[in-house]
CSV table of C-alpha atoms in Angstrom, one decimal:
chain,number,residue,atom,x,y,z
A,22,UNK,CA,110.1,57.9,88.6
A,23,UNK,CA,109.8,61.7,89.1
A,24,UNK,CA,109.4,62.2,85.2
A,25,UNK,CA,106.8,59.0,84.7
A,26,UNK,CA,104.4,60.8,87.5
A,27,UNK,CA,104.6,64.1,85.5
A,28,UNK,CA,104.1,62.1,82.3
A,29,UNK,CA,100.5,61.1,84.1
A,30,UNK,CA,99.8,64.4,85.2
A,31,UNK,CA,100.3,65.8,81.8
A,32,UNK,CA,98.2,63.0,80.2
A,33,UNK,CA,95.1,64.1,82.8
A,34,UNK,CA,96.0,67.5,81.8
A,35,UNK,CA,95.5,66.6,77.8
A,36,UNK,CA,92.1,65.6,78.5
A,37,UNK,CA,90.6,68.7,78.8
A,38,UNK,CA,88.2,69.6,76.0
A,39,UNK,CA,86.6,72.5,75.2
A,40,UNK,CA,83.3,72.7,75.0
A,41,UNK,CA,80.1,74.7,75.4
A,42,UNK,CA,79.4,75.4,79.4
A,43,UNK,CA,77.1,77.0,81.2
A,44,UNK,CA,77.9,77.8,84.6
A,45,UNK,CA,74.9,78.5,86.6
A,46,UNK,CA,73.7,80.0,90.4
A,47,UNK,CA,77.0,81.8,91.0
A,48,UNK,CA,78.0,84.6,92.7
A,49,UNK,CA,79.9,86.1,89.4
A,50,UNK,CA,82.0,88.4,90.5
A,51,UNK,CA,83.4,90.2,86.9
A,52,UNK,CA,85.4,93.0,88.9
A,53,UNK,CA,84.8,95.5,86.0
A,54,UNK,CA,81.1,95.2,85.9
A,55,UNK,CA,79.8,94.7,89.3
A,56,UNK,CA,79.2,91.3,91.3
A,57,UNK,CA,75.9,89.5,90.1
A,58,UNK,CA,74.2,87.3,92.4
A,59,UNK,CA,72.4,84.1,91.2
A,60,UNK,CA,74.3,84.9,87.8
A,61,UNK,CA,75.4,82.7,85.1
A,62,UNK,CA,78.2,82.8,82.4
A,63,UNK,CA,78.2,80.9,79.1
A,64,UNK,CA,81.2,79.8,77.4
A,65,UNK,CA,81.8,79.5,73.5
A,66,UNK,CA,84.4,78.6,71.5
A,67,UNK,CA,86.6,79.3,74.4
A,68,UNK,CA,85.5,83.0,75.0
A,69,UNK,CA,82.5,84.1,77.1
A,70,UNK,CA,79.3,84.4,75.4
A,71,UNK,CA,76.8,85.7,77.7
A,72,UNK,CA,76.5,87.0,81.1
A,73,UNK,CA,73.3,87.4,83.3
A,74,UNK,CA,70.6,85.4,85.1
A,75,UNK,CA,68.8,82.7,84.1
A,76,UNK,CA,70.7,82.3,81.0
A,77,UNK,CA,69.4,79.6,78.5
A,78,UNK,CA,71.7,77.1,77.8
A,79,UNK,CA,72.3,75.3,74.4
A,80,UNK,CA,71.7,71.8,73.8
A,81,UNK,CA,75.0,70.9,73.7
A,82,UNK,CA,76.2,72.3,76.7
A,83,UNK,CA,77.6,71.1,79.6
A,84,UNK,CA,76.2,72.8,82.6
A,85,UNK,CA,77.9,73.5,85.9
A,86,UNK,CA,75.5,74.2,89.0
A,87,UNK,CA,77.7,76.6,91.0
A,88,UNK,CA,75.2,77.2,93.8
A,89,UNK,CA,76.6,78.7,97.0
A,90,UNK,CA,80.4,79.0,94.8
A,91,UNK,CA,82.0,82.0,93.9
A,92,UNK,CA,83.4,83.0,89.9
A,93,UNK,CA,86.1,85.2,89.2
A,94,UNK,CA,88.4,85.8,86.6
A,95,UNK,CA,91.4,83.6,86.4
A,96,UNK,CA,94.4,84.9,88.6
A,97,UNK,CA,97.3,86.6,87.1
A,98,UNK,CA,100.8,87.2,88.5
A,99,UNK,CA,103.1,89.6,86.8
A,100,UNK,CA,106.1,88.7,88.0
A,101,UNK,CA,107.1,84.8,88.1
A,102,UNK,CA,109.9,82.1,87.5
A,103,UNK,CA,107.9,79.2,87.0
A,104,UNK,CA,108.6,76.4,84.6
A,105,UNK,CA,112.4,78.0,83.9
A,106,UNK,CA,114.3,75.3,82.7
A,107,UNK,CA,117.5,75.5,84.8
A,108,UNK,CA,119.1,79.1,86.2
A,109,UNK,CA,116.8,82.2,85.9
A,110,UNK,CA,120.1,84.6,85.8
A,111,UNK,CA,122.5,85.1,83.2
A,112,UNK,CA,124.8,86.3,85.7
A,113,UNK,CA,128.2,86.3,83.5
A,114,UNK,CA,127.6,90.0,81.8
A,115,UNK,CA,125.8,93.6,82.9
A,116,UNK,CA,123.3,93.7,80.0
A,117,UNK,CA,121.8,90.5,79.2
A,118,UNK,CA,119.0,91.4,77.1
A,119,UNK,CA,120.3,89.1,74.0
A,120,UNK,CA,118.7,86.0,76.0
A,121,UNK,CA,115.3,85.2,75.7
A,122,UNK,CA,113.1,83.0,78.7
A,123,UNK,CA,110.9,81.9,76.4
A,124,UNK,CA,113.3,79.5,74.9
A,125,UNK,CA,113.9,77.8,78.1
A,126,UNK,CA,110.3,77.1,79.5
A,127,UNK,CA,109.6,74.0,80.6
A,128,UNK,CA,105.8,72.2,80.1
A,129,UNK,CA,106.5,70.1,82.0
A,130,UNK,CA,107.1,71.9,85.7
A,131,UNK,CA,104.9,70.3,88.2
A,132,UNK,CA,104.6,74.1,90.1
A,133,UNK,CA,102.5,74.5,86.4
A,134,UNK,CA,99.7,72.0,87.7
A,135,UNK,CA,99.7,73.4,91.4
A,136,UNK,CA,99.6,77.0,90.4
A,137,UNK,CA,96.5,76.3,88.4
A,138,UNK,CA,95.2,74.3,92.0
A,139,UNK,CA,95.5,77.7,93.0
A,140,UNK,CA,93.5,79.5,90.3
A,141,UNK,CA,96.5,81.0,88.7
A,142,UNK,CA,95.9,81.3,84.5
A,143,UNK,CA,98.2,83.7,83.6
A,144,UNK,CA,102.1,84.2,84.5
A,145,UNK,CA,104.8,86.6,83.2
A,146,UNK,CA,107.5,84.7,83.4
A,147,UNK,CA,110.5,86.7,84.3
A,148,UNK,CA,114.5,86.4,84.0
A,149,UNK,CA,116.2,87.1,87.0
A,150,UNK,CA,117.5,90.3,89.0
A,151,UNK,CA,121.5,89.3,88.8
A,152,UNK,CA,121.8,92.0,86.0
A,153,UNK,CA,121.2,95.6,85.2
A,154,UNK,CA,119.7,94.9,82.1
A,155,UNK,CA,118.4,91.2,82.2
A,156,UNK,CA,116.9,89.0,79.9
A,157,UNK,CA,113.9,89.2,77.5
A,158,UNK,CA,110.5,87.8,79.6
A,159,UNK,CA,107.1,86.2,78.1
A,160,UNK,CA,103.5,85.7,79.2
A,161,UNK,CA,102.1,82.2,79.3
A,162,UNK,CA,98.7,81.1,80.0
A,163,UNK,CA,99.0,77.9,82.0
A,164,UNK,CA,98.1,75.4,79.5
A,165,UNK,CA,99.1,72.6,81.8
A,166,UNK,CA,99.5,69.5,79.1
A,167,UNK,CA,100.8,71.4,76.4
A,168,UNK,CA,104.1,72.2,75.0
A,169,UNK,CA,106.1,75.8,75.7
A,170,UNK,CA,105.0,76.9,72.6
A,171,UNK,CA,101.6,76.4,73.1
A,172,UNK,CA,101.2,77.9,76.3
A,173,UNK,CA,102.4,81.6,75.3
A,174,UNK,CA,100.2,83.8,75.5
A,175,UNK,CA,99.4,84.6,71.4
A,176,UNK,CA,99.8,88.6,70.6
A,177,UNK,CA,101.1,89.7,74.7
A,178,UNK,CA,103.9,92.2,74.2
A,179,UNK,CA,107.4,90.9,75.1
A,180,UNK,CA,109.1,92.8,77.5
A,181,UNK,CA,112.7,92.6,79.2
A,182,UNK,CA,113.6,92.3,83.1
A,183,UNK,CA,115.9,95.1,84.5
A,184,UNK,CA,117.3,95.0,88.1
A,185,UNK,CA,118.6,97.9,90.1
A,186,UNK,CA,120.7,97.6,93.4
A,187,UNK,CA,121.8,94.6,95.7
A,188,UNK,CA,121.2,92.1,93.5
A,189,UNK,CA,122.9,93.4,89.8
A,190,UNK,CA,125.9,95.2,92.0
A,191,UNK,CA,126.6,92.7,94.2
A,192,UNK,CA,128.1,90.4,91.5
A,193,UNK,CA,130.9,93.1,91.1
A,194,UNK,CA,131.9,91.8,94.8
A,195,UNK,CA,131.3,88.3,94.9
A,196,UNK,CA,131.4,86.5,97.9
A,197,UNK,CA,134.2,85.4,99.9
A,198,UNK,CA,135.9,83.2,102.7
A,199,UNK,CA,133.2,81.5,104.7
A,200,UNK,CA,130.2,83.2,102.5
A,201,UNK,CA,131.6,81.7,99.0
A,202,UNK,CA,130.9,78.6,97.4
A,203,UNK,CA,133.7,75.8,97.3
A,204,UNK,CA,136.3,76.5,94.7
A,205,UNK,CA,138.1,79.6,93.7
A,206,UNK,CA,136.6,82.9,94.5
A,207,UNK,CA,134.6,84.4,91.3
A,208,UNK,CA,136.1,86.9,89.0
A,209,UNK,CA,134.8,90.4,89.8
A,210,UNK,CA,132.0,92.1,87.6
A,211,UNK,CA,131.4,95.5,86.7
A,212,UNK,CA,129.1,96.9,88.1
A,213,UNK,CA,129.5,96.8,91.8
A,214,UNK,CA,127.7,100.0,92.9
A,215,UNK,CA,124.3,101.3,92.5
A,216,UNK,CA,126.2,104.3,90.8
A,217,UNK,CA,127.6,101.3,88.4
A,218,UNK,CA,124.0,100.1,87.9
A,219,UNK,CA,123.0,103.4,86.5
A,220,UNK,CA,125.4,104.1,83.9
A,221,UNK,CA,125.0,100.4,82.7
A,222,UNK,CA,121.8,101.4,81.8
A,223,UNK,CA,122.2,104.4,80.3
A,224,UNK,CA,125.5,103.6,78.2
A,225,UNK,CA,123.0,100.2,76.7
A,226,UNK,CA,120.7,102.6,75.9
A,227,UNK,CA,123.6,104.8,74.0
A,228,UNK,CA,124.4,102.5,72.2
A,229,UNK,CA,121.4,101.3,71.2
A,230,UNK,CA,120.5,104.9,70.0
A,231,UNK,CA,123.0,104.9,67.6
A,232,UNK,CA,122.5,101.5,66.6
A,233,UNK,CA,118.7,102.6,66.0
A,234,UNK,CA,119.9,105.7,64.2
A,235,UNK,CA,122.4,103.2,61.8
A,236,UNK,CA,119.3,101.2,61.0
A,237,UNK,CA,117.3,104.4,59.9
A,238,UNK,CA,119.9,105.7,57.9
A,239,UNK,CA,120.0,102.1,56.0
A,240,UNK,CA,116.3,102.2,55.7
A,241,UNK,CA,116.2,105.5,54.4
A,242,UNK,CA,118.8,104.7,51.8
A,243,UNK,CA,116.6,101.7,50.5
A,244,UNK,CA,114.0,103.8,50.3
A,245,UNK,CA,115.6,105.8,47.8
A,246,UNK,CA,116.6,103.0,45.6
A,247,UNK,CA,120.0,102.7,46.8
A,248,UNK,CA,121.7,99.8,47.5
A,249,UNK,CA,123.7,100.0,51.2
A,250,UNK,CA,125.2,97.2,53.2
A,251,UNK,CA,123.2,96.3,56.0
A,252,UNK,CA,124.7,97.3,59.4
A,253,UNK,CA,125.7,94.2,61.5
A,254,UNK,CA,122.7,93.0,63.9
A,255,UNK,CA,123.6,93.3,67.5
A,256,UNK,CA,121.4,90.8,69.4
A,257,UNK,CA,122.0,92.8,73.0
A,258,UNK,CA,121.0,96.1,71.4
A,259,UNK,CA,117.6,94.6,69.1
A,260,UNK,CA,115.5,94.7,72.2
A,261,UNK,CA,116.6,98.2,73.6
A,262,UNK,CA,115.6,99.3,70.6
A,263,UNK,CA,112.5,97.7,70.8
A,264,UNK,CA,111.7,99.4,73.9
A,265,UNK,CA,112.8,102.7,72.8
A,266,UNK,CA,109.9,102.4,69.9
A,267,UNK,CA,107.4,100.6,72.3
A,268,UNK,CA,107.1,97.0,71.0
A,269,UNK,CA,108.9,95.9,74.5
A,270,UNK,CA,107.8,96.1,78.1
A,271,UNK,CA,110.3,97.4,80.9
A,272,UNK,CA,110.3,95.6,83.8
A,273,UNK,CA,112.4,96.5,86.6
A,274,UNK,CA,112.9,95.1,90.1
A,275,UNK,CA,113.5,98.0,92.5
A,276,UNK,CA,113.1,98.2,96.5
A,277,UNK,CA,114.7,101.8,97.0
A,278,UNK,CA,112.8,105.0,96.5
A,279,UNK,CA,116.1,107.0,95.7
A,280,UNK,CA,116.5,104.3,93.0
A,281,UNK,CA,112.8,104.2,91.6
A,282,UNK,CA,113.6,108.5,90.5
A,283,UNK,CA,116.8,107.5,89.2
A,284,UNK,CA,115.7,104.9,86.8
A,285,UNK,CA,112.5,107.4,85.8
A,286,UNK,CA,115.0,110.0,85.4
A,287,UNK,CA,117.0,107.5,83.0
A,288,UNK,CA,114.1,106.5,80.9
A,289,UNK,CA,113.0,109.8,80.2
A,290,UNK,CA,116.4,111.0,79.4
A,291,UNK,CA,116.7,108.2,76.9
A,292,UNK,CA,112.9,107.9,75.9
A,293,UNK,CA,111.5,105.1,76.8
A,294,UNK,CA,108.7,104.2,79.7
A,295,UNK,CA,109.2,102.0,82.6
A,296,UNK,CA,106.5,99.6,82.3
A,297,UNK,CA,106.3,97.7,86.0
A,298,UNK,CA,108.6,98.7,89.0
A,299,UNK,CA,109.0,95.1,90.3
A,300,UNK,CA,108.9,94.5,94.1
A,301,UNK,CA,108.5,98.2,94.8
A,302,UNK,CA,108.9,98.1,98.1
A,303,UNK,CA,109.2,101.7,98.9
A,304,UNK,CA,107.1,103.0,95.7
A,305,UNK,CA,104.8,104.6,98.6
A,306,UNK,CA,107.5,106.8,99.0
A,307,UNK,CA,107.4,108.1,95.3
A,308,UNK,CA,104.1,107.0,94.3
A,309,UNK,CA,103.4,110.6,92.6
A,310,UNK,CA,106.4,110.0,90.4
A,311,UNK,CA,105.4,106.3,90.0
A,312,UNK,CA,102.1,107.3,88.6
A,313,UNK,CA,102.8,110.3,86.8
A,314,UNK,CA,105.9,108.5,84.2
A,315,UNK,CA,102.6,106.1,83.9
A,316,UNK,CA,104.6,102.9,85.4
A,317,UNK,CA,102.7,100.4,86.9
A,318,UNK,CA,103.5,98.6,90.3
A,319,UNK,CA,103.9,95.0,91.3
A,320,UNK,CA,104.6,94.3,94.4
A,321,UNK,CA,104.6,92.0,97.2
A,322,UNK,CA,101.8,92.2,100.1
A,323,UNK,CA,103.7,92.2,103.1
A,324,UNK,CA,107.3,90.4,102.6
A,325,UNK,CA,110.2,92.8,104.3
A,326,UNK,CA,113.0,92.5,106.3
A,327,UNK,CA,114.6,90.1,104.1
A,328,UNK,CA,117.7,91.8,103.3
A,329,UNK,CA,118.8,95.5,104.0
A,330,UNK,CA,116.9,97.2,101.1
A,331,UNK,CA,113.3,95.8,102.2
A,332,UNK,CA,113.5,97.2,105.6
A,333,UNK,CA,111.7,100.3,105.3
A,334,UNK,CA,108.8,98.0,103.7
A,335,UNK,CA,105.0,98.4,104.6
A,336,UNK,CA,102.2,96.4,104.4
A,337,UNK,CA,100.2,99.8,103.3
A,338,UNK,CA,101.8,100.1,100.1
A,339,UNK,CA,100.1,98.4,97.5
A,340,UNK,CA,97.1,100.5,98.8
A,341,UNK,CA,98.9,103.8,98.9
A,342,UNK,CA,100.1,103.7,95.9
A,343,UNK,CA,97.0,102.6,94.2
A,344,UNK,CA,95.1,105.6,96.1
A,345,UNK,CA,97.9,108.0,94.4
A,346,UNK,CA,96.7,106.8,90.8
A,347,UNK,CA,99.6,104.0,90.2
A,348,UNK,CA,98.1,100.7,88.9
A,349,UNK,CA,99.1,98.3,91.6
A,350,UNK,CA,99.2,94.2,90.9
A,351,UNK,CA,100.5,91.8,93.7
A,352,UNK,CA,102.7,89.0,92.3
A,353,UNK,CA,104.2,86.1,93.6
A,354,UNK,CA,107.6,85.4,92.2
A,355,UNK,CA,107.5,82.5,94.0
A,356,UNK,CA,106.6,78.3,93.1
A,357,UNK,CA,104.1,78.1,96.6
A,358,UNK,CA,102.7,81.9,96.7
A,359,UNK,CA,101.6,82.1,93.6
A,360,UNK,CA,99.0,79.3,94.4
A,361,UNK,CA,97.3,81.8,96.7
A,362,UNK,CA,97.5,85.0,95.5
A,363,UNK,CA,93.8,85.8,95.8
A,364,UNK,CA,94.6,85.9,99.8
A,365,UNK,CA,97.6,87.9,99.7
A,366,UNK,CA,95.0,90.1,97.9
A,367,UNK,CA,92.7,90.3,100.9
A,368,UNK,CA,95.2,91.6,102.7
A,369,UNK,CA,94.8,95.1,101.3
A,370,UNK,CA,91.6,95.2,103.1
A,371,UNK,CA,93.1,95.1,106.0
A,372,UNK,CA,95.9,96.9,105.4
A,373,UNK,CA,94.8,100.4,103.2
A,374,UNK,CA,91.3,99.7,103.8
A,375,UNK,CA,90.8,98.7,100.0
A,376,UNK,CA,87.4,97.3,99.5
A,377,UNK,CA,87.0,93.8,98.0
A,378,UNK,CA,87.0,94.8,94.7
A,379,UNK,CA,89.8,96.9,94.4
A,380,UNK,CA,91.6,93.6,96.0
A,381,UNK,CA,90.3,91.4,93.7
A,382,UNK,CA,91.7,93.8,91.3
A,383,UNK,CA,95.4,93.5,92.0
A,384,UNK,CA,95.9,90.1,90.6
A,385,UNK,CA,93.2,89.8,88.1
A,386,UNK,CA,92.6,93.6,86.0
A,387,UNK,CA,95.3,95.4,87.4
A,388,UNK,CA,98.3,92.8,86.4
A,389,UNK,CA,96.8,92.3,82.7
A,390,UNK,CA,96.6,96.2,82.3
A,391,UNK,CA,100.4,96.4,83.3
A,392,UNK,CA,101.1,93.3,80.8
A,393,UNK,CA,98.8,95.1,77.9
A,394,UNK,CA,96.2,92.3,77.6
A,395,UNK,CA,93.5,93.5,79.7
A,396,UNK,CA,91.6,93.6,76.6
A,397,UNK,CA,91.9,89.7,76.6
A,398,UNK,CA,91.9,88.5,80.0
A,399,UNK,CA,91.5,89.8,83.7
A,400,UNK,CA,87.8,90.2,83.9
A,401,UNK,CA,84.4,88.7,83.3
A,402,UNK,CA,83.5,90.5,80.0
A,403,UNK,CA,81.5,89.1,76.9
A,404,UNK,CA,84.1,88.7,74.5
A,405,UNK,CA,86.9,88.0,76.3
A,406,UNK,CA,88.8,84.7,77.1
A,407,UNK,CA,86.9,82.2,79.3
A,408,UNK,CA,89.6,82.1,82.1
A,409,UNK,CA,88.0,81.5,84.8
A,410,UNK,CA,88.4,80.2,88.5
A,411,UNK,CA,85.1,78.9,90.6
A,412,UNK,CA,85.7,79.0,94.4
A,413,UNK,CA,83.5,77.3,97.1
A,414,UNK,CA,83.8,80.4,99.1
A,415,UNK,CA,84.5,83.8,98.7
A,416,UNK,CA,87.9,84.2,97.2
A,417,UNK,CA,89.3,86.8,99.4
A,418,UNK,CA,88.7,84.2,102.4
A,419,UNK,CA,91.3,82.2,103.9
A,420,UNK,CA,89.1,79.2,104.0
A,421,UNK,CA,88.3,79.1,99.7
A,422,UNK,CA,89.5,76.5,97.7
A,423,UNK,CA,89.4,76.7,94.0
A,424,UNK,CA,87.2,73.9,92.6
A,425,UNK,CA,87.6,74.2,89.0
A,426,UNK,CA,89.7,76.5,86.5
A,427,UNK,CA,89.1,77.1,82.8
A,428,UNK,CA,91.4,79.0,80.2
A,429,UNK,CA,90.1,79.2,76.8
A,430,UNK,CA,87.5,77.5,77.8
A,431,UNK,CA,89.2,74.2,78.4
A,432,UNK,CA,89.0,73.0,82.0
A,433,UNK,CA,91.8,72.5,83.1
A,434,UNK,CA,91.8,72.0,86.7
A,435,UNK,CA,89.0,70.0,88.7
A,436,UNK,CA,89.3,69.5,92.3
A,437,UNK,CA,87.0,66.7,92.3
A,438,UNK,CA,89.0,64.7,90.0
A,439,UNK,CA,91.9,65.6,91.3
A,440,UNK,CA,91.0,64.0,94.7
A,441,UNK,CA,89.6,61.1,93.0
A,442,UNK,CA,92.9,60.1,91.1
A,443,UNK,CA,95.3,60.6,93.6
A,444,UNK,CA,94.9,56.7,95.0
A,445,UNK,CA,95.9,55.3,91.5
A,446,UNK,CA,98.9,57.8,91.6
A,447,UNK,CA,99.7,56.9,94.5
A,448,UNK,CA,100.0,53.2,93.8
A,449,UNK,CA,102.0,54.1,90.5
A,450,UNK,CA,104.4,56.2,92.7
A,451,UNK,CA,104.6,52.5,94.6
A,452,UNK,CA,105.1,50.5,92.1
A,453,UNK,CA,108.2,53.0,90.5
A,454,UNK,CA,109.7,53.2,94.0
A,455,UNK,CA,109.6,49.1,94.8
A,456,UNK,CA,110.9,48.8,91.1
A,457,UNK,CA,113.5,51.2,92.0
A,458,UNK,CA,114.2,49.7,95.2
A,459,UNK,CA,114.8,46.2,93.2
A,460,UNK,CA,117.7,48.0,90.4
A,461,UNK,CA,119.6,50.4,92.9
A,462,UNK,CA,122.0,49.7,94.8
A,463,UNK,CA,120.8,50.8,98.5
A,464,UNK,CA,124.3,53.2,98.4
A,465,UNK,CA,123.1,55.0,95.5
A,466,UNK,CA,119.9,55.8,96.5
A,467,UNK,CA,118.0,59.3,97.2
A,468,UNK,CA,121.1,60.7,99.0
A,469,UNK,CA,123.5,58.7,97.3
A,470,UNK,CA,125.6,59.0,94.2
A,471,UNK,CA,122.1,59.0,91.7
A,472,UNK,CA,120.9,61.7,93.6
A,473,UNK,CA,124.6,63.6,93.0
A,474,UNK,CA,124.0,62.7,89.6
A,475,UNK,CA,120.6,64.3,88.9
A,476,UNK,CA,122.9,68.2,89.9
A,477,UNK,CA,122.0,70.4,92.4
A,478,UNK,CA,118.6,72.5,92.2
A,479,UNK,CA,119.1,75.4,90.3
A,480,UNK,CA,119.4,78.9,91.5
A,481,UNK,CA,116.2,81.1,91.3
A,482,UNK,CA,116.3,84.7,90.9
A,483,UNK,CA,118.2,85.9,93.8
A,484,UNK,CA,115.6,85.8,96.3
A,485,UNK,CA,113.5,88.4,95.3
């Protein structure tokens, strides 16, 4: 039943058509070029073709009257696990850099559509935090109704997930007794301490340097006309070599200031850069060091106290880091929170005194910079992709709701159409439930064997 409902929604999303669109009379919040009152934006061939006032509409244009509404860039989430099929953790090893989230993207995850309904257009989909060095990451556009391959953000630099602190080290001391799952106690896995987490990262990059050198020597011999035997391919070390060569970004889960400094030292020693510190709740303590390293910070607005590492958090964290020169974004790490990141951004005005443009930047142009895609998305500028959100009220108001969402000039969400089609979906759902009731014995429904056979809900990243 669930799959049939998802299929119906996919068909609805797939019906979106690229076309020439003129959005008129909106308050256009460009983020990087100021705000235009009663402004217009022309979309052609999936790009922003013109911005201004009183723009003339081409003959084939669809006109959207946005009077009284607010137009913003599409919202970007720098830390997501949405659309990952199964668990986000390959938790059996400390360095799982050989696995790739790109291979397990599920384009029918209903949370994609729900995120669109909140104005989200781009997500950085990450491996979990059970490993000192986790799996490879991927940037996607939430093109609901498209295939997994079609969701990939063309040209976006790939990444890899690192993790510091409790999550990777707790794998070395799995829960026992009443805290453990049923069955035998899992085997302990190195590392079990913060010291060990640091050692895993340093050792892996030491091996990667040796591997990089072997390939360098091999290629030099080829260039001289020799015929050497190539080194063996190592799928674990290949991504780390890419990190050292600047071809892959490091997104590092962290909380404590001492561990942030530790990873900066290791990165400097091994010759690579941290692209973003994720969560980074004690970033305000070492903001100058983060900025000096050139890393960004992707944090929560006000989450705290959910585990010991999060007790020294502050809702002023984002603003303090921004004032110290760090590029800061606000992320979700949550299928629910991703639906209202604009409101998370608004909190930085209350906690830290940021202005509305600085606040909105934390969920638009700043995460775009962190992901290296700010030349394509993150602001309303001519030539950029037409990833846009039309809000009925100011996007930093708690009363605001996205009315329309475009990605590459395609309309992927329309609130009025969504509301209009709900009764039809309810009828289809009722018909499927009646059909199920007629063929499935009562003892096997919902909480019975049929539900058990479907399997438990997969674990997401160890929260968070």
